[in-house]
Each structure stands twice: as C-alpha cells, then as structure tokens.
PDB file of C-alpha atoms in Angstrom:
ATOM      1  CA  MET A   1     -77.919  18.842  52.046  1.00 45.00           C
ATOM      2  CA  ASN A   2     -79.270  22.218  53.225  1.00 53.00           C
ATOM      3  CA  SER A   3     -80.217  24.254  50.163  1.00 53.00           C
ATOM      4  CA  LEU A   4     -78.908  27.918  49.719  1.00 47.00           C
ATOM      5  CA  PRO A   5     -81.617  30.708  50.657  1.00 51.00           C
ATOM      6  CA  GLN A   6     -82.805  32.945  47.917  1.00 50.00           C
ATOM      7  CA  ASN A   7     -81.493  36.060  49.257  1.00 58.00           C
ATOM      8  CA  ASN A   8     -77.789  37.160  48.908  1.00 78.00           C
ATOM      9  CA  LEU A   9     -77.018  37.399  53.088  1.00 82.00           C
ATOM     10  CA  LEU A  10     -77.221  35.183  55.607  1.00 82.00           C
ATOM     11  CA  SER A  11     -77.183  35.705  59.195  1.00 83.00           C
ATOM     12  CA  ILE A  12     -74.703  34.108  61.441  1.00 82.00           C
ATOM     13  CA  LYS A  13     -76.862  31.352  62.721  1.00 85.00           C
ATOM     14  CA  GLU A  14     -78.321  30.536  59.342  1.00 86.00           C
ATOM     15  CA  ALA A  15     -74.671  30.593  58.123  1.00 83.00           C
ATOM     16  CA  SER A  16     -73.741  28.107  61.026  1.00 84.00           C
ATOM     17  CA  LYS A  17     -76.513  25.945  59.919  1.00 86.00           C
ATOM     18  CA  LEU A  18     -76.053  25.430  56.668  1.00 84.00           C
ATOM     19  CA  LEU A  19     -71.875  25.092  57.555  1.00 83.00           C
ATOM     20  CA  ARG A  20     -72.810  22.769  60.416  1.00 85.00           C
ATOM     21  CA  VAL A  21     -70.135  24.537  62.469  1.00 86.00           C
ATOM     22  CA  SER A  22     -70.946  26.787  65.678  1.00 87.00           C
ATOM     23  CA  THR A  23     -70.969  30.641  65.498  1.00 85.00           C
ATOM     24  CA  LYS A  24     -67.879  30.621  67.448  1.00 89.00           C
ATOM     25  CA  THR A  25     -66.315  28.888  64.409  1.00 88.00           C
ATOM     26  CA  LEU A  26     -67.345  31.362  62.418  1.00 85.00           C
ATOM     27  CA  ARG A  27     -65.879  34.240  64.437  1.00 87.00           C
ATOM     28  CA  ARG A  28     -62.965  32.494  64.245  1.00 89.00           C
ATOM     29  CA  TRP A  29     -63.028  32.450  60.784  1.00 87.00           C
ATOM     30  CA  GLU A  30     -63.592  36.086  60.655  1.00 85.00           C
ATOM     31  CA  THR A  31     -60.592  36.535  62.812  1.00 86.00           C
ATOM     32  CA  SER A  32     -58.477  34.226  60.398  1.00 85.00           C
ATOM     33  CA  GLY A  33     -59.769  36.340  57.284  1.00 82.00           C
ATOM     34  CA  ARG A  34     -61.539  33.002  55.768  1.00 83.00           C
ATOM     35  CA  LEU A  35     -65.290  35.176  56.076  1.00 81.00           C
ATOM     36  CA  ILE A  36     -65.581  38.671  55.455  1.00 83.00           C
ATOM     37  CA  PRO A  37     -68.980  39.528  57.374  1.00 84.00           C
ATOM     38  CA  VAL A  38     -71.197  42.246  56.100  1.00 84.00           C
ATOM     39  CA  ARG A  39     -72.590  44.867  58.597  1.00 84.00           C
ATOM     40  CA  THR A  40     -76.251  45.979  58.643  1.00 82.00           C
ATOM     41  CA  ALA A  41     -77.039  49.335  59.695  1.00 82.00           C
ATOM     42  CA  GLY A  42     -78.067  48.119  63.083  1.00 81.00           C
ATOM     43  CA  GLY A  43     -74.644  46.462  63.334  1.00 80.00           C
ATOM     44  CA  HIS A  44     -75.589  42.690  62.841  1.00 83.00           C
ATOM     45  CA  ARG A  45     -73.446  40.019  60.834  1.00 81.00           C
ATOM     46  CA  ARG A  46     -74.348  39.181  57.427  1.00 85.00           C
ATOM     47  CA  TYR A  47     -72.615  36.469  55.101  1.00 82.00           C
ATOM     48  CA  THR A  48     -72.997  36.407  51.561  1.00 85.00           C
ATOM     49  CA  VAL A  49     -74.625  33.315  49.764  1.00 85.00           C
ATOM     50  CA  THR A  50     -71.508  33.561  47.521  1.00 84.00           C
ATOM     51  CA  GLN A  51     -68.625  32.805  50.652  1.00 83.00           C
ATOM     52  CA  ILE A  52     -70.811  30.199  52.102  1.00 82.00           C
ATOM     53  CA  ASP A  53     -70.980  28.247  48.673  1.00 82.00           C
ATOM     54  CA  ASP A  54     -67.403  28.543  48.293  1.00 80.00           C
ATOM     55  CA  ILE A  55     -66.764  26.795  51.965  1.00 79.00           C
ATOM     56  CA  LYS A  56     -69.309  24.539  51.230  1.00 77.00           C
ATOM     57  CA  LYS A  57     -67.790  23.408  48.176  1.00 73.00           C
ATOM     58  CA  PRO A  58     -65.578  20.106  48.380  1.00 68.00           C
ATOM     59  CA  LYS A  59     -61.960  21.249  48.330  1.00 64.00           C
ATOM     60  CA  PRO A  60     -59.644  19.112  45.833  1.00 64.00           C
ATOM     61  CA  LYS A  61     -57.511  16.473  47.559  1.00 61.00           C
ATOM     62  CA  GLU A  62     -53.906  17.481  47.673  1.00 61.00           C
ATOM     63  CA  VAL A  63     -51.646  15.490  45.406  1.00 58.00           C
ATOM     64  CA  PHE A  64     -49.300  13.794  47.396  1.00 58.00           C
ATOM     65  CA  ILE A  65     -45.673  14.135  45.735  1.00 62.00           C
ATOM     66  CA  SER A  66     -43.048  11.125  47.125  1.00 59.00           C
ATOM     67  CA  PRO A  67     -39.603  12.608  47.660  1.00 64.00           C
ATOM     68  CA  PHE A  68     -38.280   9.058  46.483  1.00 64.00           C
ATOM     69  CA  PRO A  69     -38.117   8.713  42.640  1.00 63.00           C
ATOM     70  CA  SER A  70     -40.468   6.102  41.099  1.00 67.00           C
ATOM     71  CA  LYS A  71     -39.441   2.648  39.833  1.00 70.00           C
ATOM     72  CA  ASP A  72     -38.769   3.573  36.545  1.00 74.00           C
ATOM     73  CA  GLN A  73     -36.648   6.906  37.594  1.00 74.00           C
ATOM     74  CA  LEU A  74     -34.518   4.410  39.793  1.00 74.00           C
ATOM     75  CA  THR A  75     -34.367   1.763  36.700  1.00 83.00           C
ATOM     76  CA  ALA A  76     -32.970   4.410  34.548  1.00 81.00           C
ATOM     77  CA  THR A  77     -30.844   5.761  37.187  1.00 82.00           C
ATOM     78  CA  ILE A  78     -29.294   2.398  37.783  1.00 84.00           C
ATOM     79  CA  ALA A  79     -28.838   1.769  34.388  1.00 83.00           C
ATOM     80  CA  GLU A  80     -27.001   5.069  33.917  1.00 85.00           C
ATOM     81  CA  ILE A  81     -24.787   4.524  36.659  1.00 87.00           C
ATOM     82  CA  ALA A  82     -23.914   0.811  35.514  1.00 85.00           C
ATOM     83  CA  ARG A  83     -23.141   2.637  32.124  1.00 83.00           C
ATOM     84  CA  GLU A  84     -20.614   5.154  33.837  1.00 85.00           C
ATOM     85  CA  GLU A  85     -19.045   2.649  35.921  1.00 85.00           C
ATOM     86  CA  ALA A  86     -18.475   0.276  32.543  1.00 82.00           C
ATOM     87  CA  LYS A  87     -16.972   3.137  31.094  1.00 81.00           C
ATOM     88  CA  LYS A  88     -14.554   3.542  33.877  1.00 81.00           C
ATOM     89  CA  GLU A  89     -13.527  -0.028  33.788  1.00 80.00           C
ATOM     90  CA  ILE A  90     -12.978  -0.178  30.584  1.00 82.00           C
ATOM     91  CA  ILE A  91     -10.765   3.050  30.832  1.00 82.00           C
ATOM     92  CA  ASN A  92      -9.092   1.577  33.616  1.00 78.00           C
ATOM     93  CA  ASP A  93      -8.403  -1.763  32.111  1.00 75.00           C
ATOM     94  CA  LYS A  94      -7.401   0.260  29.271  1.00 75.00           C
ATOM     95  CA  ILE A  95      -4.606   2.521  31.480  1.00 78.00           C
ATOM     96  CA  LEU A  96      -3.818  -0.897  33.138  1.00 72.00           C
ATOM     97  CA  GLY A  97      -2.837  -2.782  30.122  1.00 72.00           C
ATOM     98  CA  GLU A  98      -0.746   0.499  29.382  1.00 74.00           C
ATOM     99  CA  THR A  99       0.850   0.328  32.541  1.00 76.00           C
ATOM    100  CA  ILE A 100       1.607  -3.297  32.478  1.00 73.00           C
ATOM    101  CA  ASN A 101       2.839  -3.032  28.793  1.00 74.00           C
ATOM    102  CA  ASN A 102       5.083  -0.218  29.867  1.00 73.00           C
ATOM    103  CA  LYS A 103       6.390  -2.354  32.889  1.00 74.00           C
ATOM    104  CA  GLN A 104       6.876  -4.894  30.592  1.00 75.00           C
ATOM    105  CA  ARG A 105       9.117  -3.075  28.245  1.00 75.00           C
ATOM    106  CA  LEU A 106      10.953  -1.255  30.988  1.00 75.00           C
ATOM    107  CA  THR A 107      11.635  -4.981  32.110  1.00 80.00           C
ATOM    108  CA  LEU A 108      12.684  -6.026  28.625  1.00 77.00           C
ATOM    109  CA  ARG A 109      15.102  -2.776  28.817  1.00 78.00           C
ATOM    110  CA  GLU A 110      16.441  -3.271  32.141  1.00 81.00           C
ATOM    111  CA  LYS A 111      16.857  -7.189  30.954  1.00 78.00           C
ATOM    112  CA  GLN A 112      18.587  -6.032  27.554  1.00 78.00           C
ATOM    113  CA  LYS A 113      20.892  -3.573  29.701  1.00 79.00           C
ATOM    114  CA  THR A 114      21.820  -6.105  32.384  1.00 82.00           C
ATOM    115  CA  GLU A 115      23.171  -8.349  29.590  1.00 79.00           C
ATOM    116  CA  ASP A 116      25.033  -5.568  27.965  1.00 78.00           C
ATOM    117  CA  ASP A 117      26.505  -4.547  30.933  1.00 79.00           C
ATOM    118  CA  THR A 118      27.290  -8.322  31.830  1.00 80.00           C
ATOM    119  CA  TYR A 119      28.813  -8.725  28.189  1.00 73.00           C
ATOM    120  CA  ASN A 120      30.912  -5.629  28.980  1.00 76.00           C
ATOM    121  CA  THR A 121      32.240  -6.839  32.198  1.00 76.00           C
ATOM    122  CA  LEU A 122      33.380 -10.395  31.018  1.00 69.00           C
ATOM    123  CA  THR A 123      34.848  -8.372  27.926  1.00 70.00           C
ATOM    124  CA  ASN A 124      36.907  -6.206  30.110  1.00 67.00           C
ATOM    125  CA  LEU A 125      37.647  -9.497  32.545  1.00 63.00           C
ATOM    126  CA  TYR A 126      39.226 -11.141  29.355  1.00 58.00           C
ATOM    127  CA  LYS A 127      41.083  -8.147  28.224  1.00 57.00           C
ATOM    128  CA  PHE A 128      42.478  -7.913  31.918  1.00 51.00           C
ATOM    129  CA  THR A 129      42.995 -11.892  32.245  1.00 51.00           C
ATOM    130  CA  LEU A 130      44.705 -12.795  28.854  1.00 51.00           C
ATOM    131  CA  PRO A 131      47.574 -10.427  29.516  1.00 53.00           C
ATOM    132  CA  SER A 132      47.992 -12.077  33.105  1.00 59.00           C
ATOM    133  CA  THR A 133      47.633 -15.349  31.815  1.00 68.00           C
ATOM    134  CA  ARG A 134      50.519 -14.716  29.195  1.00 72.00           C
ATOM    135  CA  ARG A 135      52.887 -13.336  31.455  1.00 76.00           C
ATOM    136  CA  ILE A 136      52.142 -15.973  33.975  1.00 78.00           C
ATOM    137  CA  PHE A 137      53.245 -18.386  31.224  1.00 77.00           C
ATOM    138  CA  ALA A 138      56.163 -16.736  30.179  1.00 81.00           C
ATOM    139  CA  TYR A 139      56.997 -16.956  34.180  1.00 78.00           C
ATOM    140  CA  TYR A 140      56.880 -20.590  34.090  1.00 79.00           C
ATOM    141  CA  VAL A 141      59.042 -20.878  30.861  1.00 85.00           C
ATOM    142  CA  LEU A 142      61.563 -18.757  32.286  1.00 86.00           C
ATOM    143  CA  GLU A 143      61.507 -20.636  35.132  1.00 86.00           C
ATOM    144  CA  ILE A 144      62.054 -23.925  33.334  1.00 88.00           C
ATOM    145  CA  PHE A 145      64.891 -22.777  31.270  1.00 83.00           C
ATOM    146  CA  LEU A 146      66.608 -21.328  34.626  1.00 86.00           C
ATOM    147  CA  LEU A 147      66.248 -24.771  36.268  1.00 85.00           C
ATOM    148  CA  VAL A 148      67.504 -26.690  32.854  1.00 82.00           C
ATOM    149  CA  GLY A 149      70.485 -23.783  32.945  1.00 79.00           C
ATOM    150  CA  ILE A 150      71.377 -24.735  36.714  1.00 80.00           C
ATOM    151  CA  PHE A 151      70.798 -28.381  36.047  1.00 76.00           C
ATOM    152  CA  ALA A 152      73.426 -28.405  33.082  1.00 75.00           C
ATOM    153  CA  GLY A 153      75.743 -26.032  35.318  1.00 70.00           C
ATOM    154  CA  PHE A 154      75.935 -28.837  37.883  1.00 71.00           C
ATOM    155  CA  LYS A 155      76.442 -31.237  35.518  1.00 68.00           C
ATOM    156  CA  ASN A 156      78.912 -29.866  33.631  1.00 69.00           C
ATOM    157  CA  ASN A 157      80.671 -28.033  36.482  1.00 67.00           C
ATOM    158  CA  ILE A 158      80.145 -24.858  34.877  1.00 66.00           C
ATOM    159  CA  ILE A 159      80.667 -22.836  38.029  1.00 64.00           C
ATOM    160  CA  GLY A 160      84.092 -24.605  38.977  1.00 64.00           C
ATOM    161  CA  LYS A 161      85.161 -23.599  35.463  1.00 67.00           C
ATOM    162  CA  GLY A 162      84.238 -20.279  35.744  1.00 67.00           C
ATOM    163  CA  THR A 163      85.350 -19.580  38.954  1.00 68.00           C
ATOM    164  CA  ALA A 164      88.856 -20.771  37.593  1.00 68.00           C
ATOM    165  CA  PHE A 165      88.333 -18.357  34.539  1.00 69.00           C
ATOM    166  CA  LEU A 166      87.781 -15.438  36.705  1.00 70.00           C
ATOM    167  CA  SER A 167      90.586 -16.471  39.203  1.00 70.00           C
ATOM    168  CA  SER A 168      93.059 -16.628  36.199  1.00 70.00           C
ATOM    169  CA  ARG A 169      91.774 -13.155  34.930  1.00 66.00           C
ATOM    170  CA  ASN A 170      91.977 -11.571  38.141  1.00 66.00           C
ATOM    171  CA  ASN A 171      95.894 -12.852  38.573  1.00 66.00           C
ATOM    172  CA  ARG A 172      96.285 -11.510  35.081  1.00 66.00           C
ATOM    173  CA  ILE A 173      94.963  -7.920  36.103  1.00 65.00           C
ATOM    174  CA  ALA A 174      96.846  -8.534  39.364  1.00 62.00           C
ATOM    175  CA  GLN A 175      99.802  -9.164  37.344  1.00 62.00           C
ATOM    176  CA  ILE A 176      99.359  -6.207  34.884  1.00 62.00           C
ATOM    177  CA  PHE A 177      98.306  -3.613  37.933  1.00 59.00           C
ATOM    178  CA  GLY A 178     101.749  -5.095  39.980  1.00 57.00           C
ATOM    179  CA  ILE A 179     103.847  -4.283  36.855  1.00 53.00           C
ATOM    180  CA  ARG A 180     102.219  -0.819  36.719  1.00 53.00           C
ATOM    181  CA  LYS A 181     102.929  -0.421  40.444  1.00 52.00           C
ATOM    182  CA  GLU A 182     106.735  -1.567  40.024  1.00 52.00           C
ATOM    183  CA  ILE A 183     107.429   0.960  37.523  1.00 52.00           C
ATOM    184  CA  PRO A 184     107.113   4.233  39.851  1.00 54.00           C
ATOM    185  CA  GLU A 185     108.778   2.496  42.583  1.00 55.00           C
ATOM    186  CA  THR A 186     111.685   2.022  40.067  1.00 54.00           C
ATOM    187  CA  ASN A 187     111.871   5.412  39.200  1.00 54.00           C
ATOM    188  CA  ALA A 188     111.709   6.383  42.907  1.00 54.00           C
ATOM    189  CA  ASP A 189     114.655   4.026  43.498  1.00 56.00           C
ATOM    190  CA  ASN A 190     116.509   5.804  40.574  1.00 55.00           C
ATOM    191  CA  MET A 191     115.781   9.079  41.989  1.00 55.00           C
ATOM    192  CA  ARG A 192     117.013   8.052  45.192  1.00 55.00           C
ATOM    193  CA  ASN A 193     120.136   6.419  44.005  1.00 55.00           C
ATOM    194  CA  ASN A 194     121.078   9.639  41.875  1.00 52.00           C
ATOM    195  CA  ASN A 195     120.046  11.861  45.027  1.00 51.00           C
ATOM    196  CA  GLU A 196     122.661   9.857  46.888  1.00 50.00           C
ATOM    197  CA  PHE A 197     125.126  10.165  43.645  1.00 46.00           C
ATOM    198  CA  ALA A 198     124.575  13.952  43.692  1.00 46.00           C
ATOM    199  CA  GLY A 199     125.136  14.351  47.548  1.00 48.00           C
ATOM    200  CA  ASN A 200     122.943  17.346  49.091  1.00 48.00           C
ATOM    201  CA  ASN A 201     122.244  18.959  45.466  1.00 49.00           C
ATOM    202  CA  VAL A 202     118.592  17.657  45.563  1.00 50.00           C
ATOM    203  CA  LEU A 203     116.565  20.489  43.972  1.00 50.00           C
ATOM    204  CA  ALA A 204     119.560  22.516  42.335  1.00 48.00           C
ATOM    205  CA  ASP A 205     123.193  20.983  41.617  1.00 50.00           C
ATOM    206  CA  THR A 206     125.748  23.780  42.481  1.00 52.00           C
ATOM    207  CA  THR A 207     127.651  23.273  39.294  1.00 55.00           C
ATOM    208  CA  SER A 208     124.709  23.938  37.298  1.00 54.00           C
ATOM    209  CA  VAL A 209     125.120  26.520  34.728  1.00 54.00           C
ATOM    210  CA  SER A 210     121.619  28.562  34.850  1.00 60.00           C
ATOM    211  CA  THR A 211     119.847  29.080  38.120  1.00 65.00           C
ATOM    212  CA  GLN A 212     116.529  26.674  38.255  1.00 67.00           C
ATOM    213  CA  THR A 213     113.548  27.806  40.288  1.00 72.00           C
ATOM    214  CA  PHE A 214     111.106  25.206  42.147  1.00 68.00           C
ATOM    215  CA  ASN A 215     107.739  26.613  42.860  1.00 73.00           C
ATOM    216  CA  ILE A 216     105.356  25.018  45.346  1.00 74.00           C
ATOM    217  CA  TYR A 217     101.453  25.755  45.311  1.00 70.00           C
ATOM    218  CA  VAL A 218     100.297  23.317  47.856  1.00 74.00           C
ATOM    219  CA  GLU A 219     100.318  23.968  51.430  1.00 78.00           C
ATOM    220  CA  THR A 220     103.582  22.009  52.854  1.00 78.00           C
ATOM    221  CA  ASN A 221     104.152  20.850  56.557  1.00 79.00           C
ATOM    222  CA  ILE A 222     107.710  20.077  57.474  1.00 79.00           C
ATOM    223  CA  SER A 223     108.421  18.085  60.303  1.00 77.00           C
ATOM    224  CA  GLU A 224     112.462  18.554  60.611  1.00 76.00           C
ATOM    225  CA  ASN A 225     115.000  20.878  60.096  1.00 79.00           C
ATOM    226  CA  VAL A 226     115.423  23.241  57.616  1.00 78.00           C
ATOM    227  CA  ASN A 227     118.639  24.820  56.388  1.00 80.00           C
ATOM    228  CA  ILE A 228     118.537  27.899  54.334  1.00 79.00           C
ATOM    229  CA  GLY A 229     122.000  29.017  52.810  1.00 75.00           C
ATOM    230  CA  LYS A 230     120.960  32.101  51.462  1.00 77.00           C
ATOM    231  CA  ASP A 231     118.244  34.897  51.713  1.00 77.00           C
ATOM    232  CA  LEU A 232     114.857  34.237  53.119  1.00 76.00           C
ATOM    233  CA  GLU A 233     112.320  36.499  51.820  1.00 76.00           C
ATOM    234  CA  ILE A 234     108.605  36.638  53.150  1.00 75.00           C
ATOM    235  CA  SER A 235     106.824  38.599  50.696  1.00 75.00           C
ATOM    236  CA  GLY A 236     103.440  39.027  52.905  1.00 71.00           C
ATOM    237  CA  GLY A 237     101.570  37.685  55.874  1.00 70.00           C
ATOM    238  CA  ASP A 238     102.489  36.958  59.107  1.00 73.00           C
ATOM    239  CA  LEU A 239     105.659  34.797  60.872  1.00 73.00           C
ATOM    240  CA  THR A 240     104.039  33.189  63.451  1.00 77.00           C
ATOM    241  CA  SER A 241     104.702  30.185  66.163  1.00 74.00           C
ATOM    242  CA  SER A 242     102.681  28.060  68.277  1.00 71.00           C
ATOM    243  CA  SER A 243     105.514  27.350  70.420  1.00 68.00           C
ATOM    244  CA  THR A 244     106.010  29.101  74.027  1.00 69.00           C
ATOM    245  CA  ILE A 245     109.996  28.423  73.730  1.00 71.00           C
ATOM    246  CA  PHE A 246     110.317  30.254  70.177  1.00 66.00           C
ATOM    247  CA  ASN A 247     113.353  31.973  69.653  1.00 69.00           C
ATOM    248  CA  LEU A 248     114.573  33.908  66.807  1.00 67.00           C
ATOM    249  CA  LEU A 249     118.327  34.236  67.308  1.00 63.00           C
ATOM    250  CA  ASN A 250     121.896  34.821  65.257  1.00 62.00           C
ATOM    251  CA  GLU A 251     124.472  33.363  66.988  1.00 63.00           C
ATOM    252  CA  ASN A 252     127.213  34.016  64.531  1.00 65.00           C
ATOM    253  CA  VAL A 253     126.971  37.915  64.998  1.00 57.00           C
ATOM    254  CA  GLU A 254     129.823  39.306  66.588  1.00 57.00           C
TER     255      GLU A 254
END
C-alpha cells in the first residue's frame, strides 16, 4: 500500500496514484463535493492529505435490516395471537352457553305455557260439555216418559175416554149457552105478544097517564113507511133526499 507523503498537499496525479483512480474520477468527485481542492498561486489543484486519508479508509459495512421479523419475534407474535384467540373462544363459549341456557329456559317456559293453555282449554271444554251432557240426558229421560205415557194411553184408551169426557163437557156447555139463548128469545116473544095485545101502542100507550119520551142516540135506517100523528120538529141540519122523484105534498090541504 502506498504511504502518504510527508507534505500536506498532493497534486492531482499523486492523489490519483494513491487512490488508484483516474484524474477524471477525482474531477467528478470535486463536482459532487466529495473532494475539495486547494488552488495554488498558479491555479493548480492540490488535495490535502487528510481528505485522501479519509477516502482511503475502509468504509464500515452497512448493516442490513430485514423488513421481516425474526424467528423469536414470530414465535412471540404467534403465541400472543394464540392467547388472544383462546380468550375469544372462551368468551364465545361462555356467550354460547348463556345463549343455550336462555333458549332452554325459553323452551321450558313455552312448554309450561303450552301445558297451561292446554289445561285451561280442557277445563273450559269440560265446563261447556258437562251441562250439554246433562241436558241431553234430561232429553232422553223426557222422551222415555213420553213414550211410557203414550204406551199407557193406548193401553188404557185414555184418548177415547178423554174425548168422551170433552164431548160431554161440550154438550153441557152447549146446553148452558142454549138455555141462556132461550131466555132472550122468550123475552122477545113476550114483547111481541104484548105488542099484539096492545095494538099499535108500541112506544107509548095512548091511555098512559104521563107523556113518555123515547130517545135514540144512534144512526137509524128505516126501510118502510113512517107515520107521524103529531108534529115533526127538525132542530137543525138539512132535510135532503137522494131520490129524483121526491115530493113533499100535503094532500088534505083545502
């Protein structure tokens, strides 16, 4: 290895020889700022020994840092992930167990509710069925009594006896009404006989001591002749006739 000269400044050729590079490389280094030359009075380039020594020293190797974690780091990370997953599974199992228990409780409640509903339904059905059964039984008993009664009636001829009894009763009633009917007819006959005996004195006998009055308060239709022996007084209303040949004549006026 070439030793550095004793003087502090080196020419471009000396520097290129020591560094084993060309002069063009040194000029590029000047342009990039890696070397800073010193100009002499005549304008020649000179490089300090310190700069050349720094360049000649071996550079420390760059330590390569891998972007991937190391084996230990991977192992630790995997273990941490495993612990987290185990915790999650435990929590999920706990939640699942609570969910299953809740479902089981709900199922038991629904089953109990169903049993209660069935019991209530059967109870209500029994309430509605028992009176119906009693009513049907009563109908059967009533039909049996009716059949027994009808059979006994036919056997003892109750219908014939009842008909004869009712007939006798009807005859008795007819006789009673007949007697009552005969009484007004008898009275009417007596009145007719009295009228025939009295002659024309129907309403009032001419030989009566006091004057008698016969008041009529109902509408009266007279189909035959009316003979009035004394005055005819009309207090109000009209004297009308629907006949086209009506004559009001006094044949005895002189």
